[in-house]
Coordinates of C-alpha atoms in Angstrom, one line a residue:
Chain A
X4 CA -22.5 22.0 0.7
X5 CA -24.5 20.4 -2.1
X6 CA -22.2 17.6 -3.4
X7 CA -21.8 17.1 -6.6
X8 CA -22.1 13.2 -7.6
X9 CA -20.3 13.1 -11.1
X10 CA -17.7 16.2 -11.6
X11 CA -15.1 16.8 -14.8
X12 CA -11.4 17.4 -13.2
X13 CA -8.2 17.7 -14.4
X14 CA -4.7 17.0 -13.8
X15 CA -1.6 19.6 -15.4
X16 CA 1.1 18.1 -16.2
X17 CA 4.0 21.1 -17.0
X18 CA 7.8 21.9 -17.3
X19 CA 8.7 24.8 -15.1
X20 CA 11.7 28.0 -15.6
X21 CA 13.8 27.3 -12.6
X22 CA 12.7 30.5 -9.9
X23 CA 10.5 32.6 -13.0
X24 CA 7.5 32.7 -11.0
X25 CA 5.9 35.1 -13.2
X26 CA 6.4 32.8 -16.4
X27 CA 5.1 29.2 -14.9
X28 CA 1.8 31.6 -13.3
X29 CA 2.1 32.6 -17.3
X30 CA 2.0 28.8 -17.8
X31 CA -0.1 27.3 -16.1
X32 CA -2.8 29.7 -16.3
X33 CA -2.8 29.1 -19.4
X34 CA -3.4 25.5 -18.8
X35 CA -5.9 26.2 -15.9
X36 CA -7.7 28.1 -19.1
X37 CA -7.7 25.6 -21.0
X38 CA -8.9 22.5 -18.1
X39 CA -11.8 25.4 -17.4
X40 CA -13.0 25.2 -21.0
X41 CA -13.2 21.7 -20.9
X42 CA -16.3 22.2 -18.2
X43 CA -13.4 20.9 -15.2
X44 CA -14.4 21.7 -11.8
X45 CA -11.2 21.1 -9.8
X46 CA -7.6 21.2 -11.6
X47 CA -4.4 19.9 -9.8
X48 CA -1.0 21.8 -10.5
X49 CA 2.6 20.0 -9.9
X50 CA 4.9 20.3 -7.0
X51 CA 6.1 23.1 -6.5
X52 CA 5.3 24.4 -10.0
X53 CA 5.6 28.5 -9.3
X54 CA 9.5 28.0 -8.7
X55 CA 10.9 24.7 -10.2
X56 CA 12.4 22.2 -8.0
X57 CA 16.1 22.3 -7.9
X58 CA 15.9 25.9 -6.4
X59 CA 17.8 25.4 -2.8
X60 CA 19.7 28.7 -2.7
X61 CA 16.6 30.7 -3.1
X62 CA 14.0 28.8 -1.1
X63 CA 13.9 31.2 1.7
X64 CA 13.6 33.9 -1.2
X65 CA 11.0 32.4 -3.1
X66 CA 8.9 31.2 0.1
X67 CA 5.6 32.7 0.5
X68 CA 2.8 32.9 2.6
X69 CA -0.6 31.0 2.2
X70 CA -2.5 33.0 1.2
X71 CA 0.2 34.9 -0.8
X72 CA 1.1 36.5 -4.1
X73 CA 0.6 33.3 -5.8
X74 CA -2.7 31.9 -3.8
X75 CA -4.2 35.2 -4.2
X76 CA -3.7 34.8 -8.2
X77 CA -5.2 31.1 -8.3
X78 CA -8.1 32.3 -6.1
X79 CA -9.1 35.3 -8.7
X80 CA -9.1 32.5 -11.7
X81 CA -10.9 30.1 -8.8
X82 CA -13.6 32.5 -7.9
X83 CA -14.4 33.8 -11.4
X84 CA -14.6 30.8 -13.4
X85 CA -15.8 29.0 -9.7
X86 CA -13.9 25.8 -10.1
X87 CA -11.1 25.0 -7.3
X88 CA -7.8 24.6 -7.6
X89 CA -4.3 22.7 -6.4
X90 CA -0.6 22.4 -6.7
X91 CA 1.7 22.9 -4.3
X92 CA 4.4 26.2 -3.6
X93 CA 7.3 26.7 -1.3
X94 CA 6.0 28.2 2.2
X95 CA 7.0 30.2 4.7
X96 CA 7.5 28.8 8.4
X97 CA 5.7 30.4 11.4
X98 CA 9.4 30.4 12.8
X99 CA 11.7 32.8 10.6
X100 CA 13.8 31.1 8.6
X101 CA 12.1 27.7 8.1
X102 CA 9.6 27.1 4.6
X103 CA 7.6 23.8 3.4
X104 CA 7.0 22.3 0.6
X105 CA 3.1 23.2 1.1
X106 CA 0.1 21.8 -1.1
X107 CA -3.0 24.3 -0.9
X108 CA -6.2 23.3 -2.3
X109 CA -8.7 27.2 -3.3
X110 CA -12.2 27.5 -4.4
X111 CA -14.2 29.8 -5.2
X112 CA -14.5 31.6 -1.9
X113 CA -10.8 31.2 -0.8
X114 CA -8.1 29.3 0.7
X115 CA -9.7 25.6 1.7
X116 CA -6.5 24.6 3.7
X117 CA -3.2 23.3 3.2
X118 CA -1.4 20.3 3.6
X119 CA 2.5 20.3 4.0
X120 CA 5.1 17.2 2.9
X121 CA 5.4 14.7 6.1
X122 CA 8.4 12.1 3.1
X123 CA 10.8 14.0 2.9
X124 CA 12.6 12.6 -0.4
X125 CA 17.0 12.9 -0.2
X126 CA 17.9 16.3 0.2
X127 CA 14.3 18.0 0.9
X128 CA 15.4 16.8 4.5
X129 CA 17.8 19.8 4.7
X130 CA 15.2 22.3 2.8
X131 CA 12.2 21.5 4.3
X132 CA 10.7 21.7 7.8
X133 CA 8.4 18.6 7.5
X134 CA 4.7 18.4 7.9
X135 CA 2.8 17.0 10.7
X136 CA -0.7 16.5 9.7
X137 CA -2.4 14.6 7.2
X138 CA -6.2 16.7 7.1
X139 CA -9.1 16.2 4.7
X140 CA -11.6 19.2 2.8
X141 CA -14.8 18.8 2.0
X142 CA -15.7 19.8 -1.3
X143 CA -19.2 19.9 -3.2
X144 CA -16.7 17.3 -5.6
X145 CA -16.3 15.3 -2.6
X146 CA -13.9 15.2 0.5
X147 CA -10.1 15.4 -1.1
X148 CA -6.7 14.8 0.4
X149 CA -3.9 15.7 -0.5
X150 CA -0.2 13.9 -0.3
X151 CA 3.0 15.2 -1.8
X152 CA 5.2 12.8 -5.2
X153 CA 7.3 10.6 -3.1
X154 CA 4.3 10.3 -0.7
X155 CA 3.0 8.5 -3.6
X156 CA 4.6 4.9 -2.5
X157 CA 3.5 5.1 1.1
X158 CA 0.2 3.4 1.5
X159 CA -0.2 4.4 5.1
X160 CA -0.6 8.4 3.9
X161 CA -3.8 7.8 1.2
X162 CA -4.5 5.1 4.2
X163 CA -5.1 7.9 7.0
X164 CA -7.1 10.3 3.9
X165 CA -9.7 7.8 3.2
X166 CA -10.8 6.6 6.6
X167 CA -10.8 10.6 7.6
X168 CA -13.2 10.2 4.1
X169 CA -11.1 11.8 1.6
X170 CA -12.7 10.3 -2.1
X171 CA -10.0 11.7 -4.2
X172 CA -6.2 12.1 -3.2
X173 CA -4.4 14.8 -5.2
X174 CA -0.4 13.9 -5.8
X175 CA 1.1 17.4 -7.0
X176 CA 4.7 15.8 -7.6
X177 CA 7.9 16.5 -9.5
X178 CA 8.5 12.7 -9.6
X179 CA 12.0 11.7 -10.9
X180 CA 12.5 9.3 -14.0
X181 CA 15.0 6.9 -12.5
X182 CA 11.6 5.6 -10.4
X183 CA 8.7 5.9 -13.0
X184 CA 8.2 1.9 -12.2
X185 CA 7.3 2.9 -8.7
X186 CA 5.1 5.9 -9.6
X187 CA 3.2 3.5 -12.2
X188 CA 3.0 0.6 -9.2
X189 CA 2.1 3.2 -7.1
X190 CA -0.8 5.5 -8.3
X191 CA -2.6 2.6 -8.8
X192 CA -2.1 1.1 -5.5
X193 CA -3.6 3.7 -3.6
X194 CA -6.5 3.8 -5.8
X195 CA -7.0 0.8 -5.8
X196 CA -6.6 -0.3 -2.0
X197 CA -8.9 2.6 -0.4
X198 CA -10.6 2.6 -3.6
X199 CA -10.3 6.1 -4.0
X200 CA -10.0 8.7 -7.2
X201 CA -6.1 9.5 -7.8
X202 CA -5.3 12.4 -9.2
X203 CA -1.6 13.0 -9.7
X204 CA -0.1 16.0 -12.0
X205 CA 3.4 15.3 -12.2
X206 CA 6.6 18.0 -13.3
X207 CA 8.0 17.2 -16.8
X208 CA 11.6 18.2 -18.2
X209 CA 14.8 18.9 -17.0
X210 CA 16.9 20.7 -14.2
X211 CA 20.6 20.5 -13.8
X212 CA 21.3 16.5 -13.8
X213 CA 17.7 15.5 -12.8
X214 CA 14.8 14.4 -15.4
X215 CA 11.5 14.2 -14.4
X216 CA 9.1 11.5 -15.6
X217 CA 6.0 13.5 -16.2
X218 CA 3.1 10.6 -16.6
X219 CA 0.2 12.3 -15.0
X220 CA -2.4 10.6 -14.2
X221 CA -6.2 10.4 -13.6
X222 CA -7.0 7.1 -11.7
X223 CA -10.3 5.3 -10.6
X224 CA -10.5 3.8 -8.1
X225 CA -10.3 0.2 -8.8
X226 CA -7.1 1.0 -10.6
X227 CA -8.0 1.9 -14.2
X228 CA -5.6 4.8 -15.6
X229 CA -8.7 6.8 -16.8
X230 CA -6.1 9.2 -18.4
X231 CA -3.0 9.9 -18.5
X232 CA -0.2 12.4 -19.9
X233 CA 1.9 11.9 -23.2
X234 CA 2.8 14.7 -24.1
X235 CA 4.6 17.6 -22.7
X236 CA 2.7 20.6 -21.1
X237 CA -0.8 19.1 -21.3
X238 CA -4.4 18.6 -20.0
X239 CA -6.2 15.8 -18.6
X240 CA -9.6 15.3 -18.3
X241 CA -11.9 12.8 -16.8
X242 CA -14.7 12.2 -14.4
X243 CA -15.0 11.9 -11.4
X244 CA -18.1 10.0 -9.9
X245 CA -18.8 9.5 -6.2
X246 CA -20.6 6.6 -6.9
X247 CA -18.1 4.3 -8.1
X248 CA -16.0 4.7 -5.2
X249 CA -19.0 3.2 -2.7
X250 CA -19.6 0.3 -5.8
X251 CA -15.0 -0.2 -5.4
X252 CA -16.0 -0.8 -1.6
X253 CA -18.7 -3.2 -2.6
X254 CA -16.9 -5.0 -4.5
X255 CA -13.7 -5.1 -2.5
X256 CA -14.3 -3.8 0.6
X257 CA -10.8 -3.2 2.5
X258 CA -12.0 -0.6 4.3
X259 CA -14.9 -2.3 6.3
X260 CA -12.7 -5.6 6.8
X261 CA -9.4 -3.5 7.5
X262 CA -7.7 -4.8 11.0
X263 CA -7.5 -1.2 12.6
X264 CA -6.8 -2.0 16.5
X265 CA -3.7 -4.5 15.5
X266 CA -2.5 -2.2 13.1
X267 CA -2.2 0.7 15.8
X268 CA -1.7 -1.5 18.3
X269 CA 1.8 -2.8 16.0
X270 CA 2.9 0.7 14.4
X271 CA 2.7 2.2 18.4
X272 CA 4.6 -0.9 18.9
X273 CA 7.3 -0.4 16.5
X274 CA 8.0 3.0 18.2
X275 CA 7.6 1.3 21.7
X276 CA 10.5 -1.3 20.6
X277 CA 12.6 2.1 19.7
X278 CA 12.4 3.6 23.2
X279 CA 12.2 -0.5 25.4
X280 CA 9.0 -0.1 26.4
X281 CA 7.9 -3.4 27.9
X282 CA 5.3 -5.5 26.4
X283 CA 2.9 -5.1 29.4
X284 CA 3.1 -1.6 29.2
X285 CA 2.1 -1.3 25.2
X286 CA -1.2 -4.3 26.3
X287 CA -1.9 -1.9 29.1
X288 CA -2.1 1.0 26.9
X289 CA -4.4 -0.8 24.9
X290 CA -6.2 -2.8 26.8
X291 CA -5.8 -6.0 25.5
Chain B
X15 CA 21.9 -18.7 12.2
X16 CA 24.1 -18.6 9.3
X17 CA 22.5 -16.6 6.7
X18 CA 22.1 -18.1 2.7
X19 CA 22.4 -14.4 0.8
X20 CA 21.3 -16.6 -2.5
X21 CA 18.7 -19.1 -2.6
X22 CA 16.3 -20.5 -4.8
X23 CA 12.7 -20.5 -4.1
X24 CA 9.3 -21.5 -5.5
X25 CA 5.9 -21.1 -6.0
X26 CA 3.8 -24.0 -5.9
X27 CA 0.1 -23.2 -7.9
X28 CA -2.7 -26.2 -8.4
X29 CA -5.9 -27.4 -8.4
X30 CA -7.4 -28.9 -5.4
X31 CA -10.2 -31.2 -4.9
X32 CA -12.4 -30.5 -2.6
X33 CA -12.4 -32.2 0.8
X34 CA -10.2 -34.7 -0.8
X35 CA -6.5 -34.6 1.1
X36 CA -5.1 -37.2 0.3
X37 CA -4.6 -36.3 -3.6
X38 CA -4.5 -33.3 -2.8
X39 CA -1.4 -34.1 -0.4
X40 CA -0.2 -36.8 -3.1
X41 CA -0.4 -33.6 -6.2
X42 CA 1.8 -31.6 -3.7
X43 CA 4.1 -33.6 -3.0
X44 CA 4.5 -34.1 -6.3
X45 CA 4.9 -30.4 -7.0
X46 CA 7.2 -30.1 -4.2
X47 CA 9.6 -32.6 -5.3
X48 CA 9.5 -31.0 -8.4
X49 CA 10.6 -28.3 -6.4
X50 CA 13.3 -29.7 -4.4
X51 CA 15.3 -31.1 -8.0
X52 CA 15.2 -27.5 -8.9
X53 CA 17.0 -26.8 -5.9
X54 CA 13.9 -24.8 -4.0
X55 CA 15.3 -24.0 -0.4
X56 CA 11.7 -22.3 0.1
X57 CA 8.5 -23.9 -1.5
X58 CA 5.3 -22.0 -0.4
X59 CA 1.6 -23.7 -1.6
X60 CA -1.5 -22.0 -2.1
X61 CA -4.8 -21.3 0.4
X62 CA -6.0 -24.6 2.0
X63 CA -4.2 -26.6 -0.6
X64 CA -4.9 -29.6 1.1
X65 CA -8.4 -29.3 1.5
X66 CA -9.3 -27.1 -0.9
X67 CA -11.6 -23.6 -0.2
X68 CA -15.3 -24.0 -0.8
X69 CA -15.4 -27.0 2.2
X70 CA -17.7 -25.1 4.7
X71 CA -19.7 -27.7 6.0
X72 CA -17.1 -29.8 7.2
X73 CA -14.8 -27.3 8.3
X74 CA -14.7 -29.1 11.5
X75 CA -14.4 -31.9 10.1
X76 CA -11.1 -31.5 7.9
X77 CA -9.3 -28.9 10.6
X78 CA -6.0 -30.4 12.0
X79 CA -3.7 -29.0 14.8
X80 CA -0.5 -27.7 13.6
X81 CA 1.5 -29.8 13.7
X82 CA -0.8 -32.4 12.5
X83 CA -1.5 -35.1 10.2
X84 CA -1.4 -32.5 7.6
X85 CA 1.9 -30.4 7.9
X86 CA 4.0 -33.7 9.6
X87 CA 4.1 -35.1 6.0
X88 CA 5.2 -32.5 4.9
X89 CA 7.5 -31.9 8.4
X90 CA 9.0 -35.4 7.1
X91 CA 10.1 -34.2 3.2
X92 CA 11.4 -30.9 4.7
X93 CA 13.9 -32.9 7.2
X94 CA 14.8 -35.1 4.2
X95 CA 15.1 -32.8 1.7
X96 CA 16.5 -30.1 3.9
X97 CA 14.0 -27.9 2.7
X98 CA 11.3 -24.7 4.1
X99 CA 7.7 -25.2 3.5
X100 CA 4.5 -23.0 4.1
X101 CA 1.3 -23.2 2.9
X102 CA -2.2 -22.9 5.2
X103 CA -4.7 -25.2 5.9
X104 CA -7.5 -25.2 8.5
X105 CA -6.7 -25.1 12.0
X106 CA -8.4 -26.5 15.0
X107 CA -8.7 -23.8 17.7
X108 CA -7.6 -24.0 20.7
X109 CA -11.4 -23.4 22.2
X110 CA -13.6 -26.3 20.7
X111 CA -15.7 -25.5 17.6
X112 CA -13.2 -22.7 16.1
X113 CA -11.1 -23.6 13.7
X114 CA -8.8 -20.9 11.9
X115 CA -7.6 -20.0 8.0
X116 CA -3.8 -21.2 8.6
X117 CA -0.4 -20.3 7.2
X118 CA 2.5 -22.9 8.6
X119 CA 5.9 -22.6 8.2
X120 CA 7.7 -25.9 8.4
X121 CA 11.6 -26.9 7.8
X122 CA 14.4 -29.7 9.0
X123 CA 13.7 -29.0 11.9
X124 CA 10.3 -29.1 12.7
X125 CA 7.3 -26.7 12.4
X126 CA 8.7 -22.9 12.7
X127 CA 5.4 -20.8 13.3
X128 CA 2.1 -20.1 12.1
X129 CA -0.1 -17.4 11.2
X130 CA -3.6 -17.2 11.4
X131 CA -5.4 -15.0 8.6
X132 CA -6.6 -11.7 10.0
X133 CA -8.8 -10.2 7.1
X134 CA -11.4 -12.5 6.3
X135 CA -13.1 -12.9 2.9
X136 CA -16.5 -12.1 2.7
X137 CA -18.3 -15.0 4.3
X138 CA -14.7 -16.4 5.7
X139 CA -16.5 -14.6 8.4
X140 CA -18.4 -17.2 9.4
X141 CA -16.1 -20.2 8.9
X142 CA -13.1 -18.5 10.5
X143 CA -11.8 -17.4 14.2
X144 CA -10.2 -14.2 13.2
X145 CA -5.9 -13.6 14.1
X146 CA -4.4 -11.2 16.0
X147 CA -0.8 -11.2 15.6
X148 CA 2.0 -10.4 12.7
X149 CA 4.6 -12.9 13.3
X150 CA 7.9 -13.4 11.1
X151 CA 10.1 -16.3 11.4
X152 CA 14.0 -16.3 10.5
X153 CA 15.0 -18.9 8.5
X154 CA 19.0 -19.5 6.9
X155 CA 17.0 -18.2 3.5
X156 CA 16.1 -15.1 5.3
X157 CA 13.0 -13.7 7.7
X158 CA 10.1 -14.8 6.6
X159 CA 6.4 -13.5 6.9
X160 CA 3.3 -14.6 5.8
X161 CA -0.3 -13.4 4.9
X162 CA -2.9 -15.1 3.3
X163 CA -4.7 -14.4 -0.3
X164 CA -7.5 -11.3 0.4
X165 CA -4.9 -10.2 2.6
X166 CA -2.2 -8.7 -0.5
X167 CA -4.8 -5.9 -0.8
X168 CA -3.7 -4.6 2.4
X169 CA -0.4 -2.9 2.5
X170 CA -0.7 -2.5 6.4
X171 CA -0.1 -6.3 6.8
X172 CA 3.2 -6.8 4.4
X173 CA 4.2 -3.3 6.2
X174 CA 4.2 -4.7 9.7
X175 CA 6.1 -7.7 9.4
X176 CA 9.0 -5.8 7.0
X177 CA 9.1 -3.2 9.8
X178 CA 9.9 -6.1 12.3
X179 CA 12.4 -8.1 9.5
X180 CA 10.4 -9.6 7.0
X181 CA 12.8 -10.6 3.3
X182 CA 10.3 -12.4 2.1
X183 CA 6.1 -12.4 2.6
X184 CA 4.6 -14.9 1.7
X185 CA 0.4 -15.4 0.4
X186 CA -1.0 -19.1 0.5
X187 CA -4.2 -17.8 -2.1
X188 CA -7.5 -18.9 -3.3
X189 CA -7.8 -15.6 -4.8
X190 CA -11.1 -15.1 -7.3
X191 CA -10.7 -14.3 -11.1
X192 CA -12.7 -11.4 -10.7
X193 CA -10.2 -9.5 -8.8
X194 CA -7.5 -10.9 -10.9
X195 CA -7.4 -6.6 -11.5
X196 CA -6.6 -6.6 -7.9
X197 CA -3.9 -9.2 -7.2
X198 CA -1.8 -7.5 -10.1
X199 CA -1.7 -4.3 -8.3
X200 CA -1.2 -5.2 -5.2
X201 CA 1.9 -8.1 -5.3
X202 CA 3.5 -5.8 -7.1
X203 CA 2.7 -2.7 -4.8
X204 CA 3.5 -4.8 -1.1
X205 CA 6.8 -5.6 -2.7
X206 CA 7.8 -1.8 -4.3
X207 CA 7.0 -0.3 -1.2
X208 CA 8.4 -2.8 1.4
X209 CA 11.8 -3.5 -0.7
X210 CA 10.7 -7.2 -0.1
X211 CA 10.2 -10.4 -2.3
X212 CA 6.8 -11.4 -2.4
X213 CA 6.4 -15.1 -2.9
X214 CA 2.2 -15.7 -4.1
X215 CA 0.9 -18.5 -4.3
X216 CA -2.4 -19.1 -5.6
X217 CA -5.2 -21.9 -6.8
X218 CA -6.6 -22.4 -10.1
X219 CA -9.5 -24.4 -10.8
X220 CA -13.1 -23.5 -10.2
X221 CA -15.7 -24.9 -7.1
X222 CA -19.4 -24.3 -7.6
X223 CA -19.6 -20.8 -8.8
X224 CA -15.9 -19.6 -7.8
X225 CA -13.0 -19.7 -10.8
X226 CA -9.5 -18.7 -9.0
X227 CA -7.0 -16.7 -10.6
X228 CA -4.1 -18.9 -10.7
X229 CA -0.9 -15.9 -11.9
X230 CA 1.0 -17.1 -9.3
X231 CA 4.0 -15.0 -9.2
X232 CA 7.2 -14.4 -7.0
X233 CA 8.0 -10.6 -7.1
X234 CA 11.6 -8.7 -7.1
X235 CA 12.1 -6.2 -4.2
X236 CA 11.7 -3.6 -6.7
X237 CA 8.2 -4.7 -7.6
X238 CA 8.9 -6.3 -10.6
X239 CA 7.6 -9.8 -12.2
X240 CA 10.6 -12.7 -11.8
X241 CA 8.4 -16.0 -12.5
X242 CA 4.6 -16.5 -12.9
X243 CA 2.4 -19.0 -13.8
X244 CA 1.0 -19.5 -17.5
X245 CA 0.0 -23.4 -17.1
X246 CA -1.9 -25.0 -14.2
X247 CA -0.5 -27.1 -12.7
X248 CA 3.0 -25.2 -12.0
X249 CA 6.3 -24.9 -9.6
X250 CA 8.0 -21.1 -10.4
X251 CA 11.2 -20.6 -9.1
X252 CA 12.8 -18.0 -8.4
X253 CA 16.8 -16.9 -7.3
X254 CA 16.0 -14.9 -4.0
X255 CA 18.9 -12.6 -3.8
X256 CA 18.6 -10.8 0.3
X257 CA 21.7 -8.1 -1.4
X258 CA 18.9 -7.0 -3.5
X259 CA 16.6 -6.0 -0.9
X260 CA 19.7 -3.5 0.8
X261 CA 20.4 -2.2 -2.8
X262 CA 16.2 -1.8 -3.3
X263 CA 15.6 0.1 0.3
X264 CA 18.9 2.4 -1.0
X265 CA 17.5 3.1 -3.8
X266 CA 13.8 4.0 -2.9
X267 CA 14.1 4.0 1.4
X268 CA 10.0 4.2 1.9
X269 CA 11.5 2.1 5.1
X270 CA 13.9 4.8 6.4
X271 CA 11.4 8.2 5.8
X272 CA 8.3 6.3 7.1
X273 CA 6.8 8.5 9.4
X274 CA 5.3 5.8 11.7
X275 CA 4.8 8.4 14.8
X276 CA 2.3 10.3 13.2
X277 CA 1.1 6.5 11.5
X278 CA 0.7 5.0 15.1
X279 CA -1.0 7.9 15.8
X280 CA -3.3 8.6 13.6
X281 CA -4.7 4.8 13.4
X282 CA -4.7 5.3 17.1
X283 CA -7.1 8.7 16.2
X284 CA -9.2 6.3 14.2
X285 CA -10.0 3.9 16.6
X286 CA -10.7 6.9 19.4
X287 CA -13.2 8.2 17.2
X288 CA -15.4 5.3 17.2
X289 CA -15.0 5.5 21.0
X290 CA -15.4 9.0 21.2
X291 CA -12.5 9.7 22.9
X292 CA -11.4 13.3 23.3
X293 CA -8.3 14.7 21.6
X294 CA -6.7 16.0 24.5
X295 CA -6.7 12.1 26.0
X296 CA -5.0 10.6 22.8
X297 CA -2.6 13.8 22.9
X298 CA -1.7 13.0 26.2
X299 CA -1.3 9.5 25.8
X300 CA 1.2 10.2 22.4
X301 CA 3.2 12.3 24.7
X302 CA 2.4 15.2 21.8

């Protein structure tokens, strides 16, 4: 795969009509076209962009397979315009009656991969089954990992993706306005501590008593905000330069210096403590 | 141990004279007395406050045991004023010829514990042996963990301490001015993602061609900066309220929702990949 060192990327911020897939897809298509006209090669949509967020009673009805109708339509755009498109929708699980909050990455050749949200926020626990894998996908634009919304606050997810090679981490989101302070700090920290690009595409608008935070952003590997949404439906554009990742990781070599052994040991221990296993056993397991 | 729900804490920012322990201890004593006069119960000094930072040729000569002359003198203050004092000095290792960059915590009853820096910055690798433990210490003010300087940029250290119960994480530092942007983002993110108080005590001033960043700060569990150094030698004061930790961890329950199992698995895998072990073996080890 030929790697393009410098690419234009886009983060789409949008409002969504609850349960109105056709309307939401139409809005998304318009914004995607705007991104394409600005030469974006990677275009990131918000979380559950096709349905809106608070659709609990209809989760099972609105869920789709991936690939399925919504992603097929986006794949058609990807193929025609030679671009990569990501976002999240409600995905039907393999087990009947289960649904996931799933991010997808599609490209000119079709579906590249999916990521199922692991860290579920509040009542998402009673809507969605939980993912269990942190995959990274190779594209000509760079290696891409995905986390969803609330997960921007967990440094471990972005770190694991980075250790697997991610250059760019996408955060399709429907992040609430009362926690904008966390969105602000966490999004920049995930970029800085990994030396990775972050593309965080948030929903804006209101659903019932939830106000979403907007403030979608594209962040450089040093934590600088390259572009941030100020308006409402908006297309953010920035340049991803893979050389900047190498420069930043050279300037502050967090990845080189990371104490992976003891971190694995301590996380293991934090699990073992709950199970009551003996320190001696753990030490044997880890060869220390 | 009786736990005090609300305590005054202090972060000391100071300049240091290279290799001049008596001078530096005198400056530290003056600032500690100022903190005590403001009713601080926990007082945090910068990294290598007793010697200054760039003393490589003299590391072995300046190194002390803990307890030893410097910490004994501080223990005397702790005992008399009924306060807790932390900082870092060059510590003699058990093996002759080895020294560590070691943070200490002392209280009215003497030495409580030490933490040896694990993530070493640049040429620290050829000065210091590397620590291998992430301890947490119980005090009436709360449970206290320590990380040193560069480690503020590694989310895993503060996370491990928090999973072990740390309420307050100290960062004695000699953080360089060119990376002030990282200090700013990382210090707030460590507080926010753990819902812990952060007390980051930095050196200011110059040594050879290094300029230190100052900007010592005390940070609330939601990432808000409660106090920040603006001047040079300075005592920052803030209130630690253990209830605020519980409120923040209830407001955004990162610790409750953390996917410890897969994180342990993935960190283990990142080590195993280097050793070439099989995925099957790892799965067996983790029982998945």
